[in-house]
Every structure is written in C-alpha cells, then in structure tokens.
Short mmCIF file of C-alpha atoms in Angstrom, two decimals:
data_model
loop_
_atom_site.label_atom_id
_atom_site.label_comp_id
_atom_site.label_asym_id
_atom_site.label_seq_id
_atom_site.Cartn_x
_atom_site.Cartn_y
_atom_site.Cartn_z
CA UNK A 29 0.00 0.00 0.00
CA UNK A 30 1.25 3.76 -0.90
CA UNK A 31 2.46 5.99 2.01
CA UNK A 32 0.53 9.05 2.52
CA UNK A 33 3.73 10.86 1.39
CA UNK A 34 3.19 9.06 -1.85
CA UNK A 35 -0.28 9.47 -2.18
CA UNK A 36 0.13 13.51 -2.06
CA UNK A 37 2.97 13.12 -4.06
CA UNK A 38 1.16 11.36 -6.98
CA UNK A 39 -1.53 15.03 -6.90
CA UNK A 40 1.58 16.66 -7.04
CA UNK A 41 3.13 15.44 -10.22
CA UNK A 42 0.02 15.62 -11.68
CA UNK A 43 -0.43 19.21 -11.37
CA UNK A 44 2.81 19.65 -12.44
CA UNK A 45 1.98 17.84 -15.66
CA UNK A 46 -1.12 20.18 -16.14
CA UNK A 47 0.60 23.53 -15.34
CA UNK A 48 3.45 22.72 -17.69
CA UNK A 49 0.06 22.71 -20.23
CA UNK A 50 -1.55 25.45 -19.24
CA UNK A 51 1.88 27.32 -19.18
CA UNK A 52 2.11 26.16 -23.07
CA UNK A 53 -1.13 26.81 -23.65
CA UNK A 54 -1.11 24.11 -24.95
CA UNK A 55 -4.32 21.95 -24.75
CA UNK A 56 -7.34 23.60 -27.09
CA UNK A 57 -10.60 24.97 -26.05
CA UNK A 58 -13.17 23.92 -27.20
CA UNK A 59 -15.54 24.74 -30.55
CA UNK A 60 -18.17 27.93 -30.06
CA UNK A 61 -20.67 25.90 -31.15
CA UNK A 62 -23.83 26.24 -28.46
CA UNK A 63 -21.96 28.21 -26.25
CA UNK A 64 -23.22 30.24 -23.50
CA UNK A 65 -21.52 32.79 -21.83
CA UNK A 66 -23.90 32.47 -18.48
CA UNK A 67 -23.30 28.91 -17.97
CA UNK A 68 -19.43 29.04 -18.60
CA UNK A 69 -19.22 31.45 -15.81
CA UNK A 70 -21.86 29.83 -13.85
CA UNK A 71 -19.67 26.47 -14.71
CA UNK A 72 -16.58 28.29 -13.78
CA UNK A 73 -17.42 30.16 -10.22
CA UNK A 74 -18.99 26.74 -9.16
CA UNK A 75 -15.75 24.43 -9.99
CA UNK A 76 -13.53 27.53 -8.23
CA UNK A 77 -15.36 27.17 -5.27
CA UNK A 78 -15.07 23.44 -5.26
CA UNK A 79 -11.71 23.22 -5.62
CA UNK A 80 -11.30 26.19 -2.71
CA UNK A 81 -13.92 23.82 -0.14
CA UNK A 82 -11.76 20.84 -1.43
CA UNK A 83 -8.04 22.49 -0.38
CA UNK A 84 -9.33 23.76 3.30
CA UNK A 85 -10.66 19.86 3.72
CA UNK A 86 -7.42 18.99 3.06
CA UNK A 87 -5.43 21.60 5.20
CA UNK A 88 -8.13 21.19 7.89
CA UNK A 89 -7.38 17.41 7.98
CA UNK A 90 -3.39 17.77 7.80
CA UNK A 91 -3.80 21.37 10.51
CA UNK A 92 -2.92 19.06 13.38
CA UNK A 93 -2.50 15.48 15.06
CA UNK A 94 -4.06 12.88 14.81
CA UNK A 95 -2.76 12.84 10.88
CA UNK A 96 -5.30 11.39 8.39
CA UNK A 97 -4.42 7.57 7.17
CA UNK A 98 -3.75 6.44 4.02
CA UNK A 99 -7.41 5.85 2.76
CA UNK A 100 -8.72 9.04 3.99
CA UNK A 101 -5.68 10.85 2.44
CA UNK A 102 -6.98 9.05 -0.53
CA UNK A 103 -10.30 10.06 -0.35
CA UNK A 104 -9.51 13.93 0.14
CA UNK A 105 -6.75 13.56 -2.60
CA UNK A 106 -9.30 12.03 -4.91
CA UNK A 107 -12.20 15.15 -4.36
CA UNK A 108 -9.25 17.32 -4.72
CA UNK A 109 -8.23 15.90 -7.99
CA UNK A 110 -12.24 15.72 -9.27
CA UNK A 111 -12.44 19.62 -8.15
CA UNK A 112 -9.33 20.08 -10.38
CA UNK A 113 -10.49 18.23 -12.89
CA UNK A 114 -13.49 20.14 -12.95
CA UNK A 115 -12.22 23.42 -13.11
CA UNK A 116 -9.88 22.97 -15.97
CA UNK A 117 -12.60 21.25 -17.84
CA UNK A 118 -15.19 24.29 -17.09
CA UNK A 119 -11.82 26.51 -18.46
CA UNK A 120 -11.63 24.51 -21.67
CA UNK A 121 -14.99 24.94 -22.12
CA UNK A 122 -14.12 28.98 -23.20
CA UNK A 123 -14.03 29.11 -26.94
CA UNK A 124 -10.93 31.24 -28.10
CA UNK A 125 -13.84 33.26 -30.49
CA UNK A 126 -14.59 34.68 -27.48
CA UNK A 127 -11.39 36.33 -27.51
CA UNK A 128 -7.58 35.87 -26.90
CA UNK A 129 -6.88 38.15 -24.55
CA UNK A 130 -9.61 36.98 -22.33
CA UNK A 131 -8.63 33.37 -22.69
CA UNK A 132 -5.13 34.59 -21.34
CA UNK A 133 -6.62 36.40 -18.29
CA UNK A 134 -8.33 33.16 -17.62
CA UNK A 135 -5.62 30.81 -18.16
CA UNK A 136 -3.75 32.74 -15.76
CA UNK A 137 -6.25 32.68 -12.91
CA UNK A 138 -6.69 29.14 -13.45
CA UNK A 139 -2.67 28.51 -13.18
CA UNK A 140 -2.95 30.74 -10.20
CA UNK A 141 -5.15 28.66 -8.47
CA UNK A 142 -3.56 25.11 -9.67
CA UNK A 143 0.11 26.27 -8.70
CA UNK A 144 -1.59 27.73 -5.00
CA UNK A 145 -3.17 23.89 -4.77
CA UNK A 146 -0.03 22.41 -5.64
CA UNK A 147 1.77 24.05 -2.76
CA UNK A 148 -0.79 23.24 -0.85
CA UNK A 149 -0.37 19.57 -1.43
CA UNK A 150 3.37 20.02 -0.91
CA UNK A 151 3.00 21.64 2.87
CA UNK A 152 0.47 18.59 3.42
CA UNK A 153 2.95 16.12 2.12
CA UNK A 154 5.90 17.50 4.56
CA UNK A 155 3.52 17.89 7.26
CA UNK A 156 5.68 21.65 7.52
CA UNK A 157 2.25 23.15 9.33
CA UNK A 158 2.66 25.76 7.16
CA UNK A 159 -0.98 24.83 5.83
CA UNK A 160 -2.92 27.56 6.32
CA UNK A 161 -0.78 30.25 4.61
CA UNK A 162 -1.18 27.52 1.43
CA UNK A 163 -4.56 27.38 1.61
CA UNK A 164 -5.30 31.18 2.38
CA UNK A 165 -3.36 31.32 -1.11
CA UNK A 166 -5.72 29.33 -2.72
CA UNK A 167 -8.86 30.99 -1.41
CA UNK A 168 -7.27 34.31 -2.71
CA UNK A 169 -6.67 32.77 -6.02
CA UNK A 170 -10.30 31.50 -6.35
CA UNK A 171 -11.40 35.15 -5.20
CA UNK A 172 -9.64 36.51 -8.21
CA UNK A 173 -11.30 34.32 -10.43
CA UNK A 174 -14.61 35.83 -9.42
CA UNK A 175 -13.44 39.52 -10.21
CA UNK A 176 -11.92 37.96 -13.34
CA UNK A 177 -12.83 39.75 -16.71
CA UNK A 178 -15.78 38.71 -17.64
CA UNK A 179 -15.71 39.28 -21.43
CA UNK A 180 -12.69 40.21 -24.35
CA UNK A 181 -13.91 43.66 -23.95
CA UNK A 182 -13.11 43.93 -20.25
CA UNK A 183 -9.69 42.28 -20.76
CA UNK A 184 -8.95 44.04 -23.45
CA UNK A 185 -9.71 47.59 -21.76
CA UNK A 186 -7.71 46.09 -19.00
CA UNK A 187 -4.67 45.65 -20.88
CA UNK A 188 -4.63 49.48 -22.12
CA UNK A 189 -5.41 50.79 -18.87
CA UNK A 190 -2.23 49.26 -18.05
CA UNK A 191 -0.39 50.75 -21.31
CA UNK A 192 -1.87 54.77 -20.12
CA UNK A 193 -0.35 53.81 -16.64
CA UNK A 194 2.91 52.96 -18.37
CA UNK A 195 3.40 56.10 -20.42
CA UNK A 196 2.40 58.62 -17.87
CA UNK A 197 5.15 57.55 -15.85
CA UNK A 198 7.45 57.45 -18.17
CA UNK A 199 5.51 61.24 -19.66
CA UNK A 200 6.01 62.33 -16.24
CA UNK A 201 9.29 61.33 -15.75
CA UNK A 202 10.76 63.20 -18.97
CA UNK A 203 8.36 66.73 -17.57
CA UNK A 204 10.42 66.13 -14.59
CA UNK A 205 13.82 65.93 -15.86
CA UNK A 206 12.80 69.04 -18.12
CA UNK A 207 11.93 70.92 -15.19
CA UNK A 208 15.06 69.72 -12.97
CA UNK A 209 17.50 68.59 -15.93
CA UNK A 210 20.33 70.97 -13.89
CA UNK A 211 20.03 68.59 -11.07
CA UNK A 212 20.43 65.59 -13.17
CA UNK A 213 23.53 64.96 -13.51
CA UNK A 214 26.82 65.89 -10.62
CA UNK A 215 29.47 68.06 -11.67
CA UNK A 216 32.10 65.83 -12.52
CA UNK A 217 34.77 68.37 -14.34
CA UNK A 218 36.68 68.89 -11.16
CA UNK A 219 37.30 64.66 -10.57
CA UNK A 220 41.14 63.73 -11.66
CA UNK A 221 41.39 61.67 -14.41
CA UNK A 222 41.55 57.69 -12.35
CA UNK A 223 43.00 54.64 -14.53
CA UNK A 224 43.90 56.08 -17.77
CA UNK A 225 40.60 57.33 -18.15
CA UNK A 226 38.45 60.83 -18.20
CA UNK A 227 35.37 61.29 -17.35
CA UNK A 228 32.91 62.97 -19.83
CA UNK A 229 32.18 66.56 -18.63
CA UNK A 230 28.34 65.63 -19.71
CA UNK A 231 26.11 67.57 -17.28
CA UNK A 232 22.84 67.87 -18.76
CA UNK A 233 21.55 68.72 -22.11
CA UNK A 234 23.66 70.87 -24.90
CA UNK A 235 22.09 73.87 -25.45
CA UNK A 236 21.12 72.83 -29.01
CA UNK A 237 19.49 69.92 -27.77
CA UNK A 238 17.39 71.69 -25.08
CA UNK A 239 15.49 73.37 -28.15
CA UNK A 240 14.61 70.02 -29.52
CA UNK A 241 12.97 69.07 -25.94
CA UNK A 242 9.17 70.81 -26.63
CA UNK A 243 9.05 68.38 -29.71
CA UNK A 244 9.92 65.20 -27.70
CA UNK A 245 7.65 66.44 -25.21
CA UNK A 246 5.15 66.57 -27.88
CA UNK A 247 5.17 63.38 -28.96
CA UNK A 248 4.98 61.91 -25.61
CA UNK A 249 1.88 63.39 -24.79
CA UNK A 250 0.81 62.59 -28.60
CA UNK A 251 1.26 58.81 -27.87
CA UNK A 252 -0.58 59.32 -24.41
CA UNK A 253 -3.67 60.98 -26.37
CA UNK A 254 -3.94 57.92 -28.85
CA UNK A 255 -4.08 55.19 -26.58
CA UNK A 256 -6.23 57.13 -23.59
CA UNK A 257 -8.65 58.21 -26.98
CA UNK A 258 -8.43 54.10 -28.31
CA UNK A 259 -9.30 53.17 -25.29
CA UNK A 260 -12.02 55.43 -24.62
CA UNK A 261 -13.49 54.17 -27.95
CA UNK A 262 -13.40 50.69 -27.00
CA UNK A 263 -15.17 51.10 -23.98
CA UNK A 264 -18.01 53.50 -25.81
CA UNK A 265 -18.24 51.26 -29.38
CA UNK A 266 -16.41 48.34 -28.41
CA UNK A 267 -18.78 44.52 -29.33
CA UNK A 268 -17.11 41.45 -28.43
CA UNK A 269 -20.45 38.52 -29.66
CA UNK A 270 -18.61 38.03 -32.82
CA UNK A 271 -15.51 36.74 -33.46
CA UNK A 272 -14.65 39.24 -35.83
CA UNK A 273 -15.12 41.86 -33.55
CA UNK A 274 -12.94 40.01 -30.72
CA UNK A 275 -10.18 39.33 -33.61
CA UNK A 276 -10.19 43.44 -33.93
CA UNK A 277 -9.83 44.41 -29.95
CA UNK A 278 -6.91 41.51 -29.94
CA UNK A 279 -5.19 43.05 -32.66
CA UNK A 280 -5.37 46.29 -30.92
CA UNK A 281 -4.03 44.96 -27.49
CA UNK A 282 -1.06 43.20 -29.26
CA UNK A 283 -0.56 46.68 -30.32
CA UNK A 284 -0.79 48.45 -27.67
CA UNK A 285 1.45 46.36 -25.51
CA UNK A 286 4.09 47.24 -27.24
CA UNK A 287 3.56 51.07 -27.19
CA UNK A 288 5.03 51.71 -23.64
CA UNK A 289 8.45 49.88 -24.14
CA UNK A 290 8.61 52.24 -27.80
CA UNK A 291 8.04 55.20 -25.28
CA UNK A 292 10.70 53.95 -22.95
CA UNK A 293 13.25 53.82 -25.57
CA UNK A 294 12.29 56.87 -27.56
CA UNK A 295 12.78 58.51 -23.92
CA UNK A 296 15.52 57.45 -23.30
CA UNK A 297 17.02 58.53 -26.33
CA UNK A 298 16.41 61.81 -25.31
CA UNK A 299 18.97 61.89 -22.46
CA UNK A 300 22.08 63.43 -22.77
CA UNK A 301 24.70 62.97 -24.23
CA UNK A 302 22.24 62.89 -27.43
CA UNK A 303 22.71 60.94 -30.41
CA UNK A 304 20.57 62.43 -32.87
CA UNK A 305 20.94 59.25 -35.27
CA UNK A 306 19.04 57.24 -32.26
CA UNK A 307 16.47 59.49 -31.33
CA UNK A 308 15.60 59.70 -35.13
CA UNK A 309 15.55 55.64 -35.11
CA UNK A 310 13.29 55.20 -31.90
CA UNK A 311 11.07 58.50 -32.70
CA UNK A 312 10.09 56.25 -36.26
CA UNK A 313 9.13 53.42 -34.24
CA UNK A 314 7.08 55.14 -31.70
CA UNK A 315 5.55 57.26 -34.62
CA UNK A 316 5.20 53.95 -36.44
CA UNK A 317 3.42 51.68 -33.63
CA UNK A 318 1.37 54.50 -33.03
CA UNK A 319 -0.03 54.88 -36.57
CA UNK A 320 -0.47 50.97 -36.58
CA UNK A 321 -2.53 51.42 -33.53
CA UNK A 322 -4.86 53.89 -35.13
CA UNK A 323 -4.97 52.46 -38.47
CA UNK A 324 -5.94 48.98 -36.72
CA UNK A 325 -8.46 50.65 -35.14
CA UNK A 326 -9.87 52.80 -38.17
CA UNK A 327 -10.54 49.53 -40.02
CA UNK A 328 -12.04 48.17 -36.53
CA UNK A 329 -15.80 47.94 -36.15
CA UNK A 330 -14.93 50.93 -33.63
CA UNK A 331 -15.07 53.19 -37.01
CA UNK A 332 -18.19 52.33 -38.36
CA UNK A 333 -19.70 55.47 -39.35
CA UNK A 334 -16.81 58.11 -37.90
CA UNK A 335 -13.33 58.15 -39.07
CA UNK A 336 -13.02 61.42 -37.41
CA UNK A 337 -11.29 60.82 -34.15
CA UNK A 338 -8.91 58.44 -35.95
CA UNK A 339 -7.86 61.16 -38.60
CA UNK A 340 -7.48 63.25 -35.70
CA UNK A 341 -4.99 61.47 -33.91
CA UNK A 342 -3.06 60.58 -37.19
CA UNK A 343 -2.46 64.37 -37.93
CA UNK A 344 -1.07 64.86 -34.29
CA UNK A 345 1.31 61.97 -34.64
CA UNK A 346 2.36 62.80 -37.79
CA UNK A 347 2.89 66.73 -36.71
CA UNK A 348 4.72 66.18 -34.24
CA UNK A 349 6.81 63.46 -35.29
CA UNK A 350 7.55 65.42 -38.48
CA UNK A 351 8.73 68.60 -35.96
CA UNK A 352 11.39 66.53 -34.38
CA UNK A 353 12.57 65.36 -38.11
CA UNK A 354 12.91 68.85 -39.09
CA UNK A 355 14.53 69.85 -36.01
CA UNK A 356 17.25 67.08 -36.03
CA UNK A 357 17.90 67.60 -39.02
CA UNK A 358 18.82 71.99 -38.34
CA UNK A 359 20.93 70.93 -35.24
#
C-alpha cells in the first residue's frame, strides 16, 4: 500500500503535468458551437469554489495530530483531484472566439489557483504546518477568479489601462527631468582623471538639444492621447459577440502592448549625451506603432460610421513626429 507521502505526491506530479500545459497553452478549447456565456461562468465560479472547499478539507485534515491515514488521504486527494479536474474542464470549455486576450486572463487565474493547490499539497505532504498560509493562497486565487474579466472587452480595456499607466510615468518622468535637468547629472569636471581614463564633462543637455525638448515632449503626450482616446473608444463602441469583432480588440491589445516599451526607448534617447541618429531611429518606431494602432483601429468595427477621431490622432502623430525630423535635421 502507498504511504501518505506518496499518495500527495502522486496530486503533485500531476499538477505539475497540467501547469506545464496550461503554461504552453497548450491543450485547445473547445468549438463555439452552443456556447453560453452564463453557464461558462456559472460552470466556472462553481468548480472555483469546489476546488477552494476541497483544499481547506485537506489543510483542515493535515492542521494538526491525529494525521489522516492512508485511505482518507486518498479520499480527500481524490475530491481534490475531481475539483481540479473540474475546473480545468469548465476553463476549456471557453471558446478562443470569445477572444484571446480573455482566454489569457483566464488561463492565468486558473494557473494561479492550480500552482496555490499544488503548494498546498506540498506543505500537506511534509507535514511543515505551514498549511494555512497555502490554503489562504488558494482561497485568494479563487477570489480573483470571481473579479476575473468577464468578457474580451473587459480584458482588453484592461490591458490598455495598463499601457496609459505605463506612459504617464514614463511622460512624467521626462516633464520632470525638463523641469530639474540641472540637477540631473553631478558636476564631474573637477574629478582627476583615475586609470587612464576621463570622465565625460556631460552635465545635462547641450544647449542645441534643449530646443529640440518641446518636440519630444510633444510626442509623448501625442502617444498618451492615442491610446487614452483608443481606449475610450473601445469602452463607448467596443462589441465582443462576434468573433470578428474580438479578432479586432486583440489586434489592438497586441498593439498596444508594445507602445510603452517604444516610449521607454524613444525617452531614453532623449537623455544626454544625445545621439541624434538614435532618437531619429526610436522616434520612427514610436511614430510607427502608433499609426499601426490607429490604423488597426480605423478599419475596426470601432469606425463604423466616424473616421473622425482616428484622422485626428493621425495628424497629431504625424505633426509632431515630423517637428522633431525637421529639427534634427537643423541641429
């Protein structure tokens, strides 16, 4: 007969197996066909809860002496694994025409709450009485999958919510060195020359480049307009029944998420000593991720009927891109 050490140890390497899968994404969901988005999440909250009334069993059980035997460390391993079971199955039941970004929110909270159970079942299996922290991890794990998103559209707004957050730090943090660019940098023309070696009297912006600094600003708070204004639209027009439409807002969000590392690099181009040549190269691909952005969205269903704000936004990228062209290329 297995130990109890073996039995929890068998749970173990299952869930290892399955979050290796889920980590791949690698198992599909399944068709659209008859699908209803009321009794996946019904499906879904119910199997959460299961598996969180299944894992405080189990801690309950291992909390303190006498330890459960074999068979009944069997029989809670065995709900455990059903609840599991259960809740992958209710996650595989999400058809990916409901939209890839949601299917990635939900993958996550369902890894979440497999790796929490899986630690779980490790503390049980060393008898460490560290239970209760485990399992406390798992009920905040299901909890999230309750305030999960409940549709593409909600994940998708999500993920440029996250994207504004992202460039108005790194907005403010260019205003900031504007404002304070004298106090960047130490004065380092008075240190001796150590190794062979001088140190570059850099202390802050060239003169010449400080004129070019309005522009950059510019198209900082240019990229800042376009997604806040995207996003704005999504929530306003935004449809995610159709595939189609849930194709569209993934598009965008691919797009988007890559907006905020352009900013980063066109900003940090801009920091003395500059090298015109660069901030040329990383103002193009900001200008250039930002007109994909827009364009995406133009040819969205969020256009039907008003191309307006998108021409809008396309004229402010392209003015103020064009101004720090013009002005690199005077300096």
């Amino acid at each position: 007969m297995a130990s109890r050490s073996e039995v929890l140890q068998i749970i173990i390497d299952t869930l290892e197996v399955v979050l290796t899968q889920l980590q791949d994404d690698a198992t599909p969901s399944r068709r659209a066909d008859n699908f209803s988005k009321e009794e996946f999440w019904t499906c879904l909250s119910g199997t959460g809860k299961m598996v969180s009334q299944e894992c405080t069993k189990l801690c309950v059980a291992f909390s303190q002496p006498p330890l459960p035997s074999v068979p009944e460390t069997q029989s809670l391993v065995n709900s455990l694994e059903s609840s599991c079971i259960a809740l992958l199955s209710a996650f595989h039941g999400l058809p990916k025409s409901q939209g890839l970004t949601l299917h990635k929110d939900l993958r996550l909270c369902v890894l979440n709450i497999l790796k929490a159970v899986r630690d779980l079942c490790v503390e049980a299996k060393n008898e460490s009485g560290q239970q209760l922290p485990s399992v406390g991890n798992v009920w905040e794990k299901c909890n999230g999958l309750q305030n999960a998103p409940k549709d593409n559209k909600t994940s998708v707004l999500t993920v440029f919510k996250d994207q504004i957050t992202m460039v108005q730090d790194a907005l403010d943090e260019f205003q900031e060195s504007m404002e304070q660019e004298d106090n960047l940098y130490p004065d380092l023309t008075d240190i001796p020359l150590r190794n062979g070696f001088q140190i570059p009297d850099q202390t802050g912006w060239r003169e010449e480049d400080r004129q070019l600094l309005p522009a950059f600003l510019g198209l900082l708070k240019a990229s800042k307009a376009c997604i806040k204004k995207t996003k704005s639209i999504i929530a306003t027009r935004g449809q995610c029944d159709r595939e189609q439409d849930n194709n569209q807002l993934d598009s965008l969000a691919s797009i988007v998420q890559t907006l905020s590392s352009h900013v980063d690099d066109f900003v940090l181009s801009t920091y003395p000593p500059v090298v015109h040549s660069n901030v040329r190269q990383q103002a193009t691909v900001l200008a250039d991720g930002l007109k994909e952005l827009i364009n995406t969205a133009n040819s969205s269903h969020l256009c039907e009927g008003d191309h307006s704000w998108t021409e809008f936004l396309l004229r402010a990228i392209n003015h103020n891109y064009q101004k720090i062209i013009e002005l690199l290329s005077q300096n």
